[in-house]
Amino acid sequence: MIAAEIQVIWHLLLGQRHRGSHAERLQAFYAPQAGHYDRFRERLLHGRGELIRHLAPGAGAHVVEMGGGTGRNLLFFGGELSTFSSVYLVDLCPALLNQARARDLPRNVTLVEADAVSWRPDRAVDCVYFSYALTMIPDWRGAIDNALAMLRPGGRLGVVDFYVSERAPAAGMVRHGRFARWFWPRWFGHDGVRLDPARLAYLRSVLPRHQLTERRAPVPYLPGLRVPYYLFVGET
């Protein structure tokens, strides 16, 4: 376990390379650590189970997870997962999808190697969500617009992700200090995770009917520091 932890940390320190397509960069970064991906990030990616409880798709629902990677988030549905009519897990990284294929997932789950900006199911869906994925998608506006286009009227879009606030956020929004707004984008940007206020602002503008929670969480091996993250659930 210690060796696996060191391997993941080593690849995080190396960072994500800058050459190649987005898919090639993801594969090069995650392939060496894919087998240990979930164990390390269990302590880093907070709020995922809570997001899924807020989405509450219900039996018979059609559900899409964009940037679903190893399929770990599907386990938060518990026994409800097998009651959905269809579940699509979409990701651009073969190494992470291979981890999902190794799981004992219900037959209603379909794994799709595709881009979240362009892939769509053949019918409208009830729920789409991104769990710590939007910050890794270069054309994140395109990914949000694509998700909205596949939702039925009254469908829900959920996002949980890292971010930093604007210097002067809107009334009622959390304001992060200067250090947080400087440090976290640089820390995560080394690994291809882009933190800024724009994604959350865009979500709020395109889905004015929404619930939003802003929080901070501890980061492994960075004692005393807490990274900001948010949970967003909007309804079309």
Tab-separated table of C-alpha atoms in Angstrom:
chain	number	residue	atom	x	y	z
A	1	MET	CA	0.000	0.000	0.000
A	2	ILE	CA	2.848	2.386	0.845
A	3	ALA	CA	4.558	1.581	-2.461
A	4	ALA	CA	1.318	2.269	-4.337
A	5	GLU	CA	0.905	5.581	-2.517
A	6	ILE	CA	4.444	6.598	-3.429
A	7	GLN	CA	3.825	5.670	-7.068
A	8	VAL	CA	0.734	7.884	-7.268
A	9	ILE	CA	2.467	10.796	-5.542
A	10	TRP	CA	5.457	10.441	-7.873
A	11	HIS	CA	3.265	10.759	-10.963
A	12	LEU	CA	1.432	13.715	-9.420
A	13	LEU	CA	4.776	15.415	-8.858
A	14	LEU	CA	5.834	14.706	-12.434
A	15	GLY	CA	2.610	16.317	-13.600
A	16	GLN	CA	0.686	16.013	-16.820
A	17	ARG	CA	2.695	16.481	-19.997
A	18	HIS	CA	1.845	19.344	-22.356
A	19	ARG	CA	2.325	17.666	-25.734
A	20	GLY	CA	-0.175	15.491	-27.574
A	21	SER	CA	-3.956	15.530	-27.733
A	22	HIS	CA	-6.088	15.789	-24.621
A	23	ALA	CA	-6.792	12.038	-24.782
A	24	GLU	CA	-3.079	11.251	-25.149
A	25	ARG	CA	-2.178	13.457	-22.191
A	26	LEU	CA	-4.793	11.804	-19.987
A	27	GLN	CA	-3.651	8.307	-20.935
A	28	ALA	CA	0.027	9.104	-20.335
A	29	PHE	CA	-0.744	10.648	-16.949
A	30	TYR	CA	-3.227	8.091	-15.582
A	31	ALA	CA	-2.097	4.786	-17.068
A	32	PRO	CA	0.845	4.292	-14.633
A	33	GLN	CA	-1.352	5.052	-11.593
A	34	ALA	CA	-4.749	3.705	-12.729
A	35	GLY	CA	-4.657	0.651	-10.475
A	36	HIS	CA	-4.180	2.846	-7.400
A	37	TYR	CA	-6.306	5.785	-8.558
A	38	ASP	CA	-9.313	5.194	-6.309
A	39	ARG	CA	-7.455	4.425	-3.096
A	40	PHE	CA	-5.486	7.668	-3.139
A	41	ARG	CA	-8.312	9.902	-4.311
A	42	GLU	CA	-10.788	8.555	-1.766
A	43	ARG	CA	-9.200	11.018	0.682
A	44	LEU	CA	-9.045	13.855	-1.842
A	45	LEU	CA	-12.342	13.930	-3.756
A	46	HIS	CA	-14.951	14.919	-1.193
A	47	GLY	CA	-18.713	15.332	-1.628
A	48	ARG	CA	-19.266	12.722	-4.338
A	49	GLY	CA	-21.724	10.583	-2.413
A	50	GLU	CA	-23.599	13.662	-1.255
A	51	LEU	CA	-23.921	14.938	-4.818
A	52	ILE	CA	-25.431	11.654	-5.948
A	53	ARG	CA	-27.912	11.686	-3.052
A	54	HIS	CA	-29.024	15.182	-4.114
A	55	LEU	CA	-29.481	14.057	-7.726
A	56	ALA	CA	-31.828	11.222	-6.670
A	57	PRO	CA	-32.621	9.992	-10.206
A	58	GLY	CA	-35.190	7.371	-9.117
A	59	ALA	CA	-36.057	3.957	-10.545
A	60	GLY	CA	-36.332	3.864	-14.333
A	61	ALA	CA	-34.153	6.925	-14.833
A	62	HIS	CA	-31.651	7.418	-17.646
A	63	VAL	CA	-28.350	8.607	-16.168
A	64	VAL	CA	-25.060	9.836	-17.667
A	65	GLU	CA	-21.774	10.398	-15.849
A	66	MET	CA	-19.309	12.501	-17.812
A	67	GLY	CA	-15.639	11.883	-17.045
A	68	GLY	CA	-16.574	8.851	-14.974
A	69	GLY	CA	-13.132	7.245	-15.066
A	70	THR	CA	-12.875	4.078	-12.985
A	71	GLY	CA	-16.588	3.840	-12.230
A	72	ARG	CA	-16.052	4.433	-8.501
A	73	ASN	CA	-18.784	7.061	-8.314
A	74	LEU	CA	-21.424	4.610	-9.521
A	75	LEU	CA	-20.980	2.679	-6.284
A	76	PHE	CA	-22.434	5.624	-4.367
A	77	PHE	CA	-25.818	4.744	-5.890
A	78	GLY	CA	-25.736	1.435	-4.032
A	79	GLY	CA	-28.599	-0.918	-4.889
A	80	GLU	CA	-30.397	1.842	-6.790
A	81	LEU	CA	-27.904	1.552	-9.638
A	82	SER	CA	-29.527	-1.604	-11.017
A	83	THR	CA	-33.002	0.027	-10.987
A	84	PHE	CA	-32.138	2.675	-13.592
A	85	SER	CA	-33.199	2.093	-17.187
A	86	SER	CA	-29.772	3.040	-18.505
A	87	VAL	CA	-26.471	4.355	-17.172
A	88	TYR	CA	-23.714	5.666	-19.434
A	89	LEU	CA	-20.238	6.201	-18.025
A	90	VAL	CA	-18.294	8.371	-20.467
A	91	ASP	CA	-14.542	8.944	-20.293
A	92	LEU	CA	-11.692	9.724	-22.676
A	93	CYS	CA	-8.994	7.719	-20.872
A	94	PRO	CA	-8.725	3.982	-21.740
A	95	ALA	CA	-6.601	3.189	-18.669
A	96	LEU	CA	-9.290	4.446	-16.287
A	97	LEU	CA	-12.107	2.776	-18.231
A	98	ASN	CA	-10.259	-0.522	-17.946
A	99	GLN	CA	-10.562	-0.201	-14.172
A	100	ALA	CA	-14.309	0.310	-14.582
A	101	ARG	CA	-14.552	-2.787	-16.803
A	102	ALA	CA	-13.007	-4.842	-14.008
A	103	ARG	CA	-15.877	-3.963	-11.668
A	104	ASP	CA	-18.970	-6.100	-11.263
A	105	LEU	CA	-21.344	-3.480	-12.661
A	106	PRO	CA	-25.005	-4.176	-13.553
A	107	ARG	CA	-25.927	-4.868	-17.166
A	108	ASN	CA	-27.678	-1.513	-17.498
A	109	VAL	CA	-24.287	0.257	-17.268
A	110	THR	CA	-22.568	1.047	-20.578
A	111	LEU	CA	-18.966	2.236	-20.674
A	112	VAL	CA	-18.196	4.715	-23.451
A	113	GLU	CA	-14.751	5.930	-24.517
A	114	ALA	CA	-15.602	9.356	-25.865
A	115	ASP	CA	-15.268	13.112	-25.419
A	116	ALA	CA	-17.718	14.781	-23.023
A	117	VAL	CA	-17.944	17.734	-25.398
A	118	SER	CA	-19.377	15.776	-28.325
A	119	TRP	CA	-20.834	12.431	-27.170
A	120	ARG	CA	-24.597	12.148	-26.718
A	121	PRO	CA	-26.959	9.240	-26.017
A	122	ASP	CA	-29.705	8.336	-28.464
A	123	ARG	CA	-32.438	9.702	-26.209
A	124	ALA	CA	-33.002	12.462	-23.660
A	125	VAL	CA	-31.842	11.607	-20.146
A	126	ASP	CA	-32.995	12.462	-16.637
A	127	CYS	CA	-29.660	13.211	-15.032
A	128	VAL	CA	-26.107	14.129	-16.054
A	129	TYR	CA	-23.275	14.722	-13.620
A	130	PHE	CA	-19.574	15.592	-13.536
A	131	SER	CA	-17.552	14.495	-10.506
A	132	TYR	CA	-14.189	16.267	-10.432
A	133	ALA	CA	-14.146	16.175	-14.226
A	134	LEU	CA	-15.024	19.682	-15.457
A	135	THR	CA	-11.719	21.080	-14.216
A	136	MET	CA	-9.918	18.587	-16.479
A	137	ILE	CA	-11.885	19.314	-19.667
A	138	PRO	CA	-10.284	22.074	-21.794
A	139	ASP	CA	-13.577	23.013	-23.499
A	140	TRP	CA	-15.601	22.921	-20.300
A	141	ARG	CA	-18.283	25.262	-21.638
A	142	GLY	CA	-18.806	22.854	-24.522
A	143	ALA	CA	-19.093	19.975	-22.047
A	144	ILE	CA	-21.715	21.820	-19.979
A	145	ASP	CA	-23.672	22.823	-23.084
A	146	ASN	CA	-23.562	19.243	-24.343
A	147	ALA	CA	-24.852	17.950	-21.013
A	148	LEU	CA	-27.712	20.448	-21.038
A	149	ALA	CA	-28.622	19.463	-24.600
A	150	MET	CA	-29.109	15.814	-23.630
A	151	LEU	CA	-31.291	16.520	-20.590
A	152	ARG	CA	-35.047	16.206	-20.766
A	153	PRO	CA	-37.137	19.171	-19.525
A	154	GLY	CA	-36.962	19.077	-15.741
A	155	GLY	CA	-33.772	17.002	-15.807
A	156	ARG	CA	-30.895	17.622	-13.432
A	157	LEU	CA	-27.256	18.515	-13.959
A	158	GLY	CA	-24.914	17.881	-11.024
A	159	VAL	CA	-21.307	18.948	-10.498
A	160	VAL	CA	-18.865	18.472	-7.652
A	161	ASP	CA	-15.407	19.943	-8.210
A	162	PHE	CA	-12.539	22.063	-6.958
A	163	TYR	CA	-12.558	25.807	-7.632
A	164	VAL	CA	-11.463	29.193	-6.353
A	165	SER	CA	-13.722	32.196	-5.919
A	166	GLU	CA	-13.656	35.496	-7.723
A	167	ARG	CA	-11.797	38.293	-5.975
A	168	ALA	CA	-15.161	39.991	-5.407
A	169	PRO	CA	-17.809	37.243	-5.592
A	170	ALA	CA	-21.542	37.839	-5.909
A	171	ALA	CA	-23.561	38.481	-2.780
A	172	GLY	CA	-23.971	35.348	-0.702
A	173	MET	CA	-21.032	33.566	-2.319
A	174	VAL	CA	-17.884	32.518	-0.463
A	175	ARG	CA	-14.791	34.681	-0.928
A	176	HIS	CA	-11.425	32.928	-0.795
A	177	GLY	CA	-8.327	34.744	0.356
A	178	ARG	CA	-5.504	35.893	-1.876
A	179	PHE	CA	-3.289	32.926	-0.980
A	180	ALA	CA	-5.986	30.358	-1.864
A	181	ARG	CA	-6.724	32.081	-5.163
A	182	TRP	CA	-2.989	32.039	-6.008
A	183	PHE	CA	-1.874	28.681	-4.583
A	184	TRP	CA	-4.565	26.156	-5.567
A	185	PRO	CA	-4.700	26.936	-9.313
A	186	ARG	CA	-0.935	26.496	-9.485
A	187	TRP	CA	-0.860	23.351	-7.349
A	188	PHE	CA	-3.550	21.538	-9.328
A	189	GLY	CA	-2.636	23.051	-12.693
A	190	HIS	CA	0.608	21.039	-12.633
A	191	ASP	CA	-1.537	17.917	-13.085
A	192	GLY	CA	-3.873	19.339	-15.710
A	193	VAL	CA	-6.621	20.400	-13.278
A	194	ARG	CA	-7.675	23.994	-13.976
A	195	LEU	CA	-9.211	25.895	-11.060
A	196	ASP	CA	-10.980	29.210	-11.535
A	197	PRO	CA	-14.357	30.829	-10.770
A	198	ALA	CA	-15.620	30.740	-14.357
A	199	ARG	CA	-17.120	27.235	-14.359
A	200	LEU	CA	-19.313	27.807	-11.342
A	201	ALA	CA	-20.366	31.241	-12.612
A	202	TYR	CA	-21.376	29.691	-15.932
A	203	LEU	CA	-23.338	26.901	-14.247
A	204	ARG	CA	-25.241	29.448	-12.158
A	205	SER	CA	-26.039	31.531	-15.228
A	206	VAL	CA	-27.347	28.705	-17.429
A	207	LEU	CA	-29.247	26.957	-14.613
A	208	PRO	CA	-30.739	29.672	-12.395
A	209	ARG	CA	-32.818	27.027	-10.591
A	210	HIS	CA	-30.141	25.322	-8.556
A	211	GLN	CA	-28.794	24.312	-5.164
A	212	LEU	CA	-25.204	25.240	-4.328
A	213	THR	CA	-22.951	24.362	-1.417
A	214	GLU	CA	-19.421	25.749	-1.061
A	215	ARG	CA	-16.940	23.988	1.229
A	216	ARG	CA	-13.286	23.264	1.950
A	217	ALA	CA	-11.634	19.877	2.454
A	218	PRO	CA	-8.246	18.551	3.613
A	219	VAL	CA	-5.655	17.446	1.054
A	220	PRO	CA	-3.433	14.390	1.633
A	221	TYR	CA	0.134	15.306	2.638
A	222	LEU	CA	-0.652	19.038	2.880
A	223	PRO	CA	-1.407	19.410	6.606
A	224	GLY	CA	-3.221	22.567	7.603
A	225	LEU	CA	-4.382	23.399	4.071
A	226	ARG	CA	-7.953	22.946	2.864
A	227	VAL	CA	-8.926	23.111	-0.794
A	228	PRO	CA	-12.222	24.763	-1.805
A	229	TYR	CA	-14.832	22.661	-3.584
A	230	TYR	CA	-18.515	23.009	-4.420
A	231	LEU	CA	-21.607	20.877	-4.961
A	232	PHE	CA	-24.033	22.133	-7.592
A	233	VAL	CA	-27.357	20.633	-8.677
A	234	GLY	CA	-29.359	22.547	-11.282
A	235	GLU	CA	-32.677	21.788	-12.916
A	236	THR	CA	-33.594	22.552	-16.527
